[in-house]
Amino acid sequence: MNAIFWHRRDLRINDNCGLYHAFKNAENVLPIFIFDTTILSKLKSDDQRVIFIHQEVKALRDKYAQSGVNFHVYIGDPQDLIPTLAKKYNCSAVYTNRDYEPDAIKRDNKIEKSLKKKDIKFLTFKDQVILEHDQVLKNDGLPYTVFTPYKNKWLETFKKTDVDPYASEQILKENSTTFPEIELPSLKKIGFDDEQIFQIPSRKIDKKLIKSYDQTRDFPAIEGTSRLGVHLRFGTISIRELTKVALKENTVFLSELIWREFYQMILFHYPHTVNKAFKTNYDFIVWENNESQFKAWCEGKTGYPMVDAGMRQLNETGYMHNRVRMVVASFLSKHLLIDWRWGEAYFAEKLLDYECASNIGGWQWAAGCGCDAAPYFRVFNPQLQQQKFDKDMKYIRTWIPEFDELNYPQPIVEHKMARIRAIERYKKALNE
């Protein structure tokens, strides 16, 4: 029996659930990856994530070769390619790990229907989360919309959940395949530049850092966060392995992993939140949407050092410290009264670790319109945040070299006025 294993958000061989089941159940497995043109067409040619993916795909190809397995890489629309390849290679099944984003679900449903017409099974597995959307529900069967009760139920369910690693790497070594070798397409052929501007953080799970995470995570001037977001996003590390470390070393770090699954669950059950507020009343807010102020925010020239340092870090590295992300997002949506969707889209373009569910969840939290959000009358004061979390201004001076010079800009909006305006504007929209 021939089968395809389709890599997506799981660019690794070790502890890979779907890959394990494919090699366990099929005699001859063709592992593939598709550079999805429906996604790539929306990106700029210098998108650093595509370079990262290409590097990881090349490493996967080499890893497979060590076990005598050929790994195919294609360019195109999976909705056309998957059924075509399954028929070409006489496959009885296509294996893959599940994706929970609305567009991915629609794509997979269409592929499953196409394959079913050809009597080919489409088999999906849980791999990028510990607990799925239907595993953590309220007693009435409805999804949680507040984090703390969700977390408590998650922890309760987790105790009964098997998180042992899948022996996918071992089972691969025990198999070989007879599919032909094909050439790996270059970045140029895919339509992207190959100049790497951003440095990719290490995928090493630093137990020492995780152990002290609760003490260091809020201070952007020090290396106090794991920087594993990009590896979780593309599955170059195992969520099961990381969760086991978190459980042993630091419950606060574990909570952050649970937040990630909470937002995945929210997006699954409430797909409208991709571009609409979870709390629909917040879609009636009249935004200022001042384009010159948005440009200043994007460039890190607002005159608020904590905001500007964060935006410059993002623009120069593809990363922004988690604490600063909250400050920056609150500033845009409340101080400037610019639609949170503008900021979410900018982050989606720039962040190496961009993940649809977490990004939308974080932005709606900051804007006060999400399922479990900061209340609309809570307006972060960037100056107080800086005094609390970067009192020596080490982080600020790292990213704003002209901070002590006369040419650093004056604030583009006055805090007290902006706070009052935001509260009144939000209150008016909610009342109406």
Phi, psi and omega in degrees: 000127177266149178210157174252138165248122185257108175287139176223270178263042185210061186279063178204162176260322183289144177045054181244111188299305182298320179297318179302312182292326178297309182288335178286323189256341181251148180284326187222111186248132174254106174281137181223163168223144180239123169283101189286110183293337178290336176269313184297330182296342181266356185257158175282155187292344179256018182301120187290337180292326180292323175298315179299313180300316181299318178298317181291323178294319177297318178295323177298316180301316179294321181294316178298319182300327179297336179258010179075026181246130176273137184242123184260139177237129184235163175236127178155195180266119181304330181296332176268318188290317185300308178298322180296313181292321180298321179287317182302319184259016173054050183269143176262349181205151171241124180255144175198165175264146188290148174236140190250003179283146185307314180295322180293321179296316178299315179301312183295323177298320179293318179296317180300319179295318179297318181291323182298324178297336180259011182059037177248130181281146174243105188251123183241153187222156177277123182216329186265358175225162174277314181233131183273177185301332182260005181262342180234089182233159176290168182300335179272004177087000180269155179286151174287146175236005175236136190295311188301312176298323177298314180300316180298317179291322178301312182296322179294317180289324182301325181300333182258010186255138178277119178240024176294146181292150175275137183277048184293324181291321180292316182292331177294319181295338181271000182232155170224162183235162184247014180284149183291158176275139175232160185286142175281121180294141179282164176301322180298318180294326178287338178105024184231155177286158180248013179278116180273115182262318183266141176274130179278128179297156179295147176270002181296132176275103185275099184297324180296317179295315180298324181299324181258012186305317183294338180271338190243345193296337185268000186249103189293343182282347181243159179278081186247004178240162190285335185059027182268002184306315182295327181283328172291320182299317184256006174067032176276354168230162182269129177294330179293316179297315182294321180295321178298319178295315181299319180299324182277323191261323189198116183289335178290319176296320177301321178300323179294323177293326178290323174304317180302317181286328176300312180294325176298318181293318179299313181297324179295311184282335183232069185298342178296341183289355175303320181223010176228155180292143174300314175272102192300333179301332182287348176284356179263003177296134176271107182278152174285315179048049178285115188292326179290324177289324177296320179298318178297321177297312181301321185272355182072046181227044182270346185086002174252106190304318182295320178294311184295320179297318179297316182292324179289323175300316179299311183295328185266341185231346185077015182219150171220139180301143187300316179299318183292328178302320179295316181296314182296317182291318178297319181299316182294312187281333184250312178294316184264349183051049175254134183313127182304333181295330177296315180291319179299319179293324179293317176298319181299328180282328191258326189286128172296323184265022182304126175227123188310307186297312183291322181293312178296316179299317180294318180292319179291329175299311183294323181279353177083005187252006184272183183289325182223078195245164169294133181300153187300333182275000175268110181241111179304133172266109184302327181291319178292323177298319179294317180297327183278321189246354177211052188298331178273359178059028178293315179297314182299315182289335176297319186257347178235082183298335181267014186305320183272003181266165182289342184271004174289132188294152173284155179305134182281350177209146181272132189302309185300313179298316183296320180296312180298316181299316182297313182297317180295317182295316179296314183299318181297316181296320182290323179293322181286000000 
